[in-house]
Amino acid sequence: MDDDDGGRLARWENRTELPLFLMSMVFLGAYAAHVLDPGLPPAAHTALLATIGFAWATFAVDYAVRVRLSNRRFGPRYVSRHLLDTVVLLLPLLRPLRAVHIYQVMQRRHEQPLLSLYGRVIAYAGMAAVLLGFSGALAVYQQERHAPGATIRTFGDATWWTCETLTTVGYGDVVPVTPAGRAIAACLMLMGLALLGAVTGSFSSWLYQTFAREGELPPGR
């Protein structure tokens, strides 16, 4: 990618990250209303579905523009290098996870980081956990609530199950029974492990550096 293409892509990101983040919150809100309040009038559900479709189309256009401005051929190599962008396009409920890019856009306007590296890891992991928990609960509730033999009948059940899954506790008192619900569970398990690993590793590194500065650990170890 040449400098001109890189500059155009950076300008596009600077202009679109915040509006697209707000659009992702609209998407999440519309999806939540559609799932949690089935008693709304049909016209309201139609409007919510139209909002969801419009938001996803906006994300798809953004993805296509990014591919074009990157001056790279779309394929497995591009997807592997832009995995988060691809994931949030396929799973738009996770689009707010791109909030880290908003931080990067803001950071370009400041000489010093707004947060330390460890603060950024903890803040992003916390935000990701809340988002994954809420989105996962919505998705599994939609799939499970009317399934024969389901134990996840209410949104409260779904939220409790999501907390168990993300924290890798897994009491087993409520479990998904549908194929889609189990697929969601597998994704949440992997993401929960990744988040716990990131937070634990960052906290351990911070403690080590703190003790080293205070002279309780020999330098260079």
PDB file of C-alpha atoms in Angstrom:
ATOM      1  CA  MET A   1       0.000   0.000   0.000  1.00  0.00           C
ATOM      2  CA  ASP A   2       1.548   3.306  -1.056  1.00  0.00           C
ATOM      3  CA  ASP A   3       1.599   6.484   1.045  1.00  0.00           C
ATOM      4  CA  ASP A   4      -1.333   8.033  -0.804  1.00  0.00           C
ATOM      5  CA  ASP A   5      -3.528   4.978  -0.240  1.00  0.00           C
ATOM      6  CA  GLY A   6      -2.418   4.818   3.386  1.00  0.00           C
ATOM      7  CA  GLY A   7      -3.300   8.481   3.843  1.00  0.00           C
ATOM      8  CA  ARG A   8      -6.726   8.035   2.267  1.00  0.00           C
ATOM      9  CA  LEU A   9      -7.468   5.028   4.466  1.00  0.00           C
ATOM     10  CA  ALA A  10      -6.367   6.913   7.594  1.00  0.00           C
ATOM     11  CA  ARG A  11      -8.562   9.884   6.656  1.00  0.00           C
ATOM     12  CA  TRP A  12     -11.524   7.571   6.055  1.00  0.00           C
ATOM     13  CA  GLU A  13     -11.024   5.971   9.479  1.00  0.00           C
ATOM     14  CA  ASN A  14     -10.709   9.361  11.169  1.00  0.00           C
ATOM     15  CA  ARG A  15     -13.996  10.491   9.666  1.00  0.00           C
ATOM     16  CA  THR A  16     -16.037   7.326  10.083  1.00  0.00           C
ATOM     17  CA  GLU A  17     -14.980   5.550  13.294  1.00  0.00           C
ATOM     18  CA  LEU A  18     -17.132   7.587  15.674  1.00  0.00           C
ATOM     19  CA  PRO A  19     -20.260   7.689  13.439  1.00  0.00           C
ATOM     20  CA  LEU A  20     -19.957   3.943  12.828  1.00  0.00           C
ATOM     21  CA  PHE A  21     -19.532   3.284  16.541  1.00  0.00           C
ATOM     22  CA  LEU A  22     -22.742   5.234  17.195  1.00  0.00           C
ATOM     23  CA  MET A  23     -24.417   3.250  14.403  1.00  0.00           C
ATOM     24  CA  SER A  24     -23.291   0.038  16.096  1.00  0.00           C
ATOM     25  CA  MET A  25     -25.005   1.148  19.302  1.00  0.00           C
ATOM     26  CA  VAL A  26     -28.180   1.858  17.297  1.00  0.00           C
ATOM     27  CA  PHE A  27     -27.912  -1.654  15.829  1.00  0.00           C
ATOM     28  CA  LEU A  28     -27.487  -3.172  19.285  1.00  0.00           C
ATOM     29  CA  GLY A  29     -30.396  -1.184  20.694  1.00  0.00           C
ATOM     30  CA  ALA A  30     -32.719  -2.107  17.822  1.00  0.00           C
ATOM     31  CA  TYR A  31     -31.783  -5.775  18.080  1.00  0.00           C
ATOM     32  CA  ALA A  32     -32.297  -5.740  21.857  1.00  0.00           C
ATOM     33  CA  ALA A  33     -35.733  -4.145  21.503  1.00  0.00           C
ATOM     34  CA  HIS A  34     -36.711  -6.649  18.813  1.00  0.00           C
ATOM     35  CA  VAL A  35     -35.687  -9.628  20.958  1.00  0.00           C
ATOM     36  CA  LEU A  36     -36.763  -8.456  24.404  1.00  0.00           C
ATOM     37  CA  ASP A  37     -40.179  -7.018  23.558  1.00  0.00           C
ATOM     38  CA  PRO A  38     -42.019  -9.421  21.249  1.00  0.00           C
ATOM     39  CA  GLY A  39     -45.295  -7.749  22.219  1.00  0.00           C
ATOM     40  CA  LEU A  40     -44.541  -4.623  20.216  1.00  0.00           C
ATOM     41  CA  PRO A  41     -46.892  -3.887  17.277  1.00  0.00           C
ATOM     42  CA  PRO A  42     -45.870  -5.523  13.997  1.00  0.00           C
ATOM     43  CA  ALA A  43     -45.106  -2.116  12.502  1.00  0.00           C
ATOM     44  CA  ALA A  44     -42.620  -1.449  15.309  1.00  0.00           C
ATOM     45  CA  HIS A  45     -40.843  -4.761  14.700  1.00  0.00           C
ATOM     46  CA  THR A  46     -40.743  -3.971  10.989  1.00  0.00           C
ATOM     47  CA  ALA A  47     -39.115  -0.625  11.755  1.00  0.00           C
ATOM     48  CA  LEU A  48     -36.606  -2.283  14.088  1.00  0.00           C
ATOM     49  CA  LEU A  49     -35.699  -4.873  11.465  1.00  0.00           C
ATOM     50  CA  ALA A  50     -35.308  -2.116   8.869  1.00  0.00           C
ATOM     51  CA  THR A  51     -32.974  -0.265  11.235  1.00  0.00           C
ATOM     52  CA  ILE A  52     -30.958  -3.429  11.800  1.00  0.00           C
ATOM     53  CA  GLY A  53     -30.703  -4.041   8.058  1.00  0.00           C
ATOM     54  CA  PHE A  54     -29.704  -0.441   7.322  1.00  0.00           C
ATOM     55  CA  ALA A  55     -27.014  -0.498  10.007  1.00  0.00           C
ATOM     56  CA  TRP A  56     -25.563  -3.765   8.709  1.00  0.00           C
ATOM     57  CA  ALA A  57     -25.565  -2.396   5.143  1.00  0.00           C
ATOM     58  CA  THR A  58     -23.617   0.620   6.427  1.00  0.00           C
ATOM     59  CA  PHE A  59     -21.043  -1.687   8.002  1.00  0.00           C
ATOM     60  CA  ALA A  60     -20.769  -3.638   4.742  1.00  0.00           C
ATOM     61  CA  VAL A  61     -20.164  -0.445   2.750  1.00  0.00           C
ATOM     62  CA  ASP A  62     -17.495   0.615   5.247  1.00  0.00           C
ATOM     63  CA  TYR A  63     -15.790  -2.777   4.914  1.00  0.00           C
ATOM     64  CA  ALA A  64     -15.842  -2.545   1.113  1.00  0.00           C
ATOM     65  CA  VAL A  65     -14.371   0.966   1.201  1.00  0.00           C
ATOM     66  CA  ARG A  66     -11.604  -0.187   3.529  1.00  0.00           C
ATOM     67  CA  VAL A  67     -10.759  -3.026   1.171  1.00  0.00           C
ATOM     68  CA  ARG A  68     -10.668  -0.594  -1.747  1.00  0.00           C
ATOM     69  CA  LEU A  69      -8.541   2.017   0.020  1.00  0.00           C
ATOM     70  CA  SER A  70      -6.108  -0.592   1.346  1.00  0.00           C
ATOM     71  CA  ASN A  71      -5.196  -1.355  -2.288  1.00  0.00           C
ATOM     72  CA  ARG A  72      -5.070  -5.066  -1.484  1.00  0.00           C
ATOM     73  CA  ARG A  73      -6.837  -7.947  -3.165  1.00  0.00           C
ATOM     74  CA  PHE A  74      -9.656  -9.348  -1.056  1.00  0.00           C
ATOM     75  CA  GLY A  75      -8.975 -12.925  -0.029  1.00  0.00           C
ATOM     76  CA  PRO A  76      -7.856 -15.145   2.877  1.00  0.00           C
ATOM     77  CA  ARG A  77      -4.688 -13.103   3.348  1.00  0.00           C
ATOM     78  CA  TYR A  78      -6.630  -9.864   3.661  1.00  0.00           C
ATOM     79  CA  VAL A  79      -9.121 -11.465   6.051  1.00  0.00           C
ATOM     80  CA  SER A  80      -6.332 -12.803   8.285  1.00  0.00           C
ATOM     81  CA  ARG A  81      -4.744  -9.350   8.478  1.00  0.00           C
ATOM     82  CA  HIS A  82      -8.060  -7.655   9.227  1.00  0.00           C
ATOM     83  CA  LEU A  83      -9.705 -10.363  11.301  1.00  0.00           C
ATOM     84  CA  LEU A  84     -11.567  -8.043  13.682  1.00  0.00           C
ATOM     85  CA  ASP A  85     -13.048  -6.061  10.790  1.00  0.00           C
ATOM     86  CA  THR A  86     -14.288  -9.281   9.190  1.00  0.00           C
ATOM     87  CA  VAL A  87     -15.660 -10.731  12.431  1.00  0.00           C
ATOM     88  CA  VAL A  88     -17.678  -7.623  13.285  1.00  0.00           C
ATOM     89  CA  LEU A  89     -19.109  -7.579   9.766  1.00  0.00           C
ATOM     90  CA  LEU A  90     -20.300 -11.180  10.084  1.00  0.00           C
ATOM     91  CA  LEU A  91     -21.342 -10.704  13.729  1.00  0.00           C
ATOM     92  CA  PRO A  92     -22.450  -7.056  13.874  1.00  0.00           C
ATOM     93  CA  LEU A  93     -23.496  -7.345  17.528  1.00  0.00           C
ATOM     94  CA  LEU A  94     -19.751  -7.237  18.236  1.00  0.00           C
ATOM     95  CA  ARG A  95     -19.198  -4.072  16.215  1.00  0.00           C
ATOM     96  CA  PRO A  96     -18.704  -1.932  19.376  1.00  0.00           C
ATOM     97  CA  LEU A  97     -15.495  -3.924  19.963  1.00  0.00           C
ATOM     98  CA  ARG A  98     -13.959  -1.634  17.356  1.00  0.00           C
ATOM     99  CA  ALA A  99     -13.990   1.038  20.042  1.00  0.00           C
ATOM    100  CA  VAL A 100     -10.259   0.390  20.340  1.00  0.00           C
ATOM    101  CA  HIS A 101      -9.923   1.963  16.896  1.00  0.00           C
ATOM    102  CA  ILE A 102     -11.709   5.053  18.168  1.00  0.00           C
ATOM    103  CA  TYR A 103      -9.035   5.292  20.847  1.00  0.00           C
ATOM    104  CA  GLN A 104      -6.362   5.032  18.167  1.00  0.00           C
ATOM    105  CA  VAL A 105      -7.989   7.812  16.165  1.00  0.00           C
ATOM    106  CA  MET A 106      -8.099  10.011  19.254  1.00  0.00           C
ATOM    107  CA  GLN A 107      -4.523   9.073  20.098  1.00  0.00           C
ATOM    108  CA  ARG A 108      -3.305  10.447  16.771  1.00  0.00           C
ATOM    109  CA  ARG A 109      -4.337  13.882  18.004  1.00  0.00           C
ATOM    110  CA  HIS A 110      -2.329  13.644  21.232  1.00  0.00           C
ATOM    111  CA  GLU A 111       1.380  13.279  21.837  1.00  0.00           C
ATOM    112  CA  GLN A 112       1.005  11.298  25.063  1.00  0.00           C
ATOM    113  CA  PRO A 113      -1.202   8.221  25.593  1.00  0.00           C
ATOM    114  CA  LEU A 114      -4.452   8.966  27.388  1.00  0.00           C
ATOM    115  CA  LEU A 115      -4.046   5.717  29.340  1.00  0.00           C
ATOM    116  CA  SER A 116      -1.112   3.468  30.107  1.00  0.00           C
ATOM    117  CA  LEU A 117      -0.819   0.192  28.230  1.00  0.00           C
ATOM    118  CA  TYR A 118      -2.102  -1.737  31.235  1.00  0.00           C
ATOM    119  CA  GLY A 119      -4.965   0.687  31.698  1.00  0.00           C
ATOM    120  CA  ARG A 120      -5.929   0.269  28.060  1.00  0.00           C
ATOM    121  CA  VAL A 121      -5.883  -3.522  28.307  1.00  0.00           C
ATOM    122  CA  ILE A 122      -8.022  -3.550  31.460  1.00  0.00           C
ATOM    123  CA  ALA A 123     -10.481  -0.952  30.124  1.00  0.00           C
ATOM    124  CA  TYR A 124     -10.858  -2.656  26.752  1.00  0.00           C
ATOM    125  CA  ALA A 125     -11.195  -6.114  28.305  1.00  0.00           C
ATOM    126  CA  GLY A 126     -13.845  -4.839  30.712  1.00  0.00           C
ATOM    127  CA  MET A 127     -15.809  -3.182  27.922  1.00  0.00           C
ATOM    128  CA  ALA A 128     -15.487  -6.304  25.771  1.00  0.00           C
ATOM    129  CA  ALA A 129     -16.722  -8.514  28.617  1.00  0.00           C
ATOM    130  CA  VAL A 130     -19.826  -6.375  29.163  1.00  0.00           C
ATOM    131  CA  LEU A 131     -20.546  -6.209  25.436  1.00  0.00           C
ATOM    132  CA  LEU A 132     -20.003  -9.929  24.890  1.00  0.00           C
ATOM    133  CA  GLY A 133     -22.136 -10.744  27.912  1.00  0.00           C
ATOM    134  CA  PHE A 134     -25.057  -8.604  26.783  1.00  0.00           C
ATOM    135  CA  SER A 135     -24.834  -9.610  23.119  1.00  0.00           C
ATOM    136  CA  GLY A 136     -24.368 -13.284  23.965  1.00  0.00           C
ATOM    137  CA  ALA A 137     -27.333 -13.229  26.325  1.00  0.00           C
ATOM    138  CA  LEU A 138     -29.535 -11.631  23.670  1.00  0.00           C
ATOM    139  CA  ALA A 139     -28.454 -14.072  20.967  1.00  0.00           C
ATOM    140  CA  VAL A 140     -28.825 -17.220  23.051  1.00  0.00           C
ATOM    141  CA  TYR A 141     -32.150 -16.038  24.494  1.00  0.00           C
ATOM    142  CA  GLN A 142     -33.524 -15.532  20.987  1.00  0.00           C
ATOM    143  CA  GLN A 143     -32.460 -19.049  19.993  1.00  0.00           C
ATOM    144  CA  GLU A 144     -33.462 -20.898  23.169  1.00  0.00           C
ATOM    145  CA  ARG A 145     -36.615 -19.346  24.588  1.00  0.00           C
ATOM    146  CA  HIS A 146     -39.060 -21.389  22.500  1.00  0.00           C
ATOM    147  CA  ALA A 147     -36.947 -24.514  21.971  1.00  0.00           C
ATOM    148  CA  PRO A 148     -38.361 -27.853  23.251  1.00  0.00           C
ATOM    149  CA  GLY A 149     -36.646 -28.872  26.474  1.00  0.00           C
ATOM    150  CA  ALA A 150     -34.890 -25.514  26.845  1.00  0.00           C
ATOM    151  CA  THR A 151     -33.699 -24.400  30.290  1.00  0.00           C
ATOM    152  CA  ILE A 152     -33.027 -20.823  29.151  1.00  0.00           C
ATOM    153  CA  ARG A 153     -36.535 -19.407  29.133  1.00  0.00           C
ATOM    154  CA  THR A 154     -36.014 -15.798  30.251  1.00  0.00           C
ATOM    155  CA  PHE A 155     -33.466 -13.086  29.565  1.00  0.00           C
ATOM    156  CA  GLY A 156     -32.406 -13.394  33.189  1.00  0.00           C
ATOM    157  CA  ASP A 157     -31.584 -17.077  32.586  1.00  0.00           C
ATOM    158  CA  ALA A 158     -29.611 -16.099  29.490  1.00  0.00           C
ATOM    159  CA  THR A 159     -27.666 -13.419  31.373  1.00  0.00           C
ATOM    160  CA  TRP A 160     -26.811 -15.823  34.202  1.00  0.00           C
ATOM    161  CA  TRP A 161     -25.703 -18.471  31.709  1.00  0.00           C
ATOM    162  CA  THR A 162     -23.546 -15.935  29.854  1.00  0.00           C
ATOM    163  CA  CYS A 163     -21.806 -14.911  33.090  1.00  0.00           C
ATOM    164  CA  GLU A 164     -21.092 -18.570  33.840  1.00  0.00           C
ATOM    165  CA  THR A 165     -19.724 -19.136  30.354  1.00  0.00           C
ATOM    166  CA  LEU A 166     -17.549 -16.036  30.032  1.00  0.00           C
ATOM    167  CA  THR A 167     -15.950 -16.645  33.422  1.00  0.00           C
ATOM    168  CA  THR A 168     -15.446 -20.346  32.512  1.00  0.00           C
ATOM    169  CA  VAL A 169     -17.323 -21.405  35.673  1.00  0.00           C
ATOM    170  CA  GLY A 170     -20.025 -23.441  33.954  1.00  0.00           C
ATOM    171  CA  TYR A 171     -22.340 -24.583  36.746  1.00  0.00           C
ATOM    172  CA  GLY A 172     -24.487 -26.455  34.255  1.00  0.00           C
ATOM    173  CA  ASP A 173     -27.789 -25.417  35.842  1.00  0.00           C
ATOM    174  CA  VAL A 174     -28.885 -23.852  32.546  1.00  0.00           C
ATOM    175  CA  VAL A 175     -27.492 -24.926  29.184  1.00  0.00           C
ATOM    176  CA  PRO A 176     -28.315 -24.250  25.518  1.00  0.00           C
ATOM    177  CA  VAL A 177     -29.979 -27.122  23.681  1.00  0.00           C
ATOM    178  CA  THR A 178     -30.204 -25.768  20.120  1.00  0.00           C
ATOM    179  CA  PRO A 179     -27.326 -26.024  17.613  1.00  0.00           C
ATOM    180  CA  ALA A 180     -27.217 -22.229  17.267  1.00  0.00           C
ATOM    181  CA  GLY A 181     -27.203 -21.780  21.026  1.00  0.00           C
ATOM    182  CA  ARG A 182     -24.323 -24.209  21.411  1.00  0.00           C
ATOM    183  CA  ALA A 183     -22.380 -22.458  18.648  1.00  0.00           C
ATOM    184  CA  ILE A 184     -22.828 -19.188  20.541  1.00  0.00           C
ATOM    185  CA  ALA A 185     -21.663 -20.959  23.696  1.00  0.00           C
ATOM    186  CA  ALA A 186     -18.484 -22.188  21.991  1.00  0.00           C
ATOM    187  CA  CYS A 187     -17.657 -18.652  20.806  1.00  0.00           C
ATOM    188  CA  LEU A 188     -18.249 -17.208  24.268  1.00  0.00           C
ATOM    189  CA  MET A 189     -16.009 -19.847  25.859  1.00  0.00           C
ATOM    190  CA  LEU A 190     -13.128 -18.985  23.554  1.00  0.00           C
ATOM    191  CA  MET A 191     -13.613 -15.258  24.029  1.00  0.00           C
ATOM    192  CA  GLY A 192     -13.884 -15.638  27.788  1.00  0.00           C
ATOM    193  CA  LEU A 193     -10.589 -17.502  27.913  1.00  0.00           C
ATOM    194  CA  ALA A 194      -8.938 -14.855  25.733  1.00  0.00           C
ATOM    195  CA  LEU A 195     -10.206 -12.005  27.911  1.00  0.00           C
ATOM    196  CA  LEU A 196      -9.152 -13.683  31.147  1.00  0.00           C
ATOM    197  CA  GLY A 197      -5.733 -14.379  29.687  1.00  0.00           C
ATOM    198  CA  ALA A 198      -5.280 -10.784  28.537  1.00  0.00           C
ATOM    199  CA  VAL A 199      -6.315  -9.292  31.874  1.00  0.00           C
ATOM    200  CA  THR A 200      -4.304 -11.776  33.936  1.00  0.00           C
ATOM    201  CA  GLY A 201      -1.193 -11.328  31.796  1.00  0.00           C
ATOM    202  CA  SER A 202      -1.433  -7.519  31.867  1.00  0.00           C
ATOM    203  CA  PHE A 203      -2.003  -7.441  35.630  1.00  0.00           C
ATOM    204  CA  SER A 204       0.886  -9.828  36.274  1.00  0.00           C
ATOM    205  CA  SER A 205       3.202  -7.733  34.107  1.00  0.00           C
ATOM    206  CA  TRP A 206       2.152  -4.566  35.936  1.00  0.00           C
ATOM    207  CA  LEU A 207       2.827  -6.186  39.318  1.00  0.00           C
ATOM    208  CA  TYR A 208       6.236  -7.410  38.176  1.00  0.00           C
ATOM    209  CA  GLN A 209       7.271  -3.957  36.959  1.00  0.00           C
ATOM    210  CA  THR A 210       5.961  -2.354  40.155  1.00  0.00           C
ATOM    211  CA  PHE A 211       7.967  -4.723  42.351  1.00  0.00           C
ATOM    212  CA  ALA A 212      11.042  -4.279  40.166  1.00  0.00           C
ATOM    213  CA  ARG A 213      10.862  -0.488  40.508  1.00  0.00           C
ATOM    214  CA  GLU A 214      10.619  -0.838  44.272  1.00  0.00           C
ATOM    215  CA  GLY A 215      13.724  -3.021  44.333  1.00  0.00           C
ATOM    216  CA  GLU A 216      11.988  -6.178  45.488  1.00  0.00           C
ATOM    217  CA  LEU A 217      13.043  -8.016  42.322  1.00  0.00           C
ATOM    218  CA  PRO A 218      16.499  -8.036  40.750  1.00  0.00           C
ATOM    219  CA  PRO A 219      16.620  -6.046  37.478  1.00  0.00           C
ATOM    220  CA  GLY A 220      16.725  -7.874  34.192  1.00  0.00           C
ATOM    221  CA  ARG A 221      14.922 -10.967  35.374  1.00  0.00           C
TER     222      ARG A 221
END
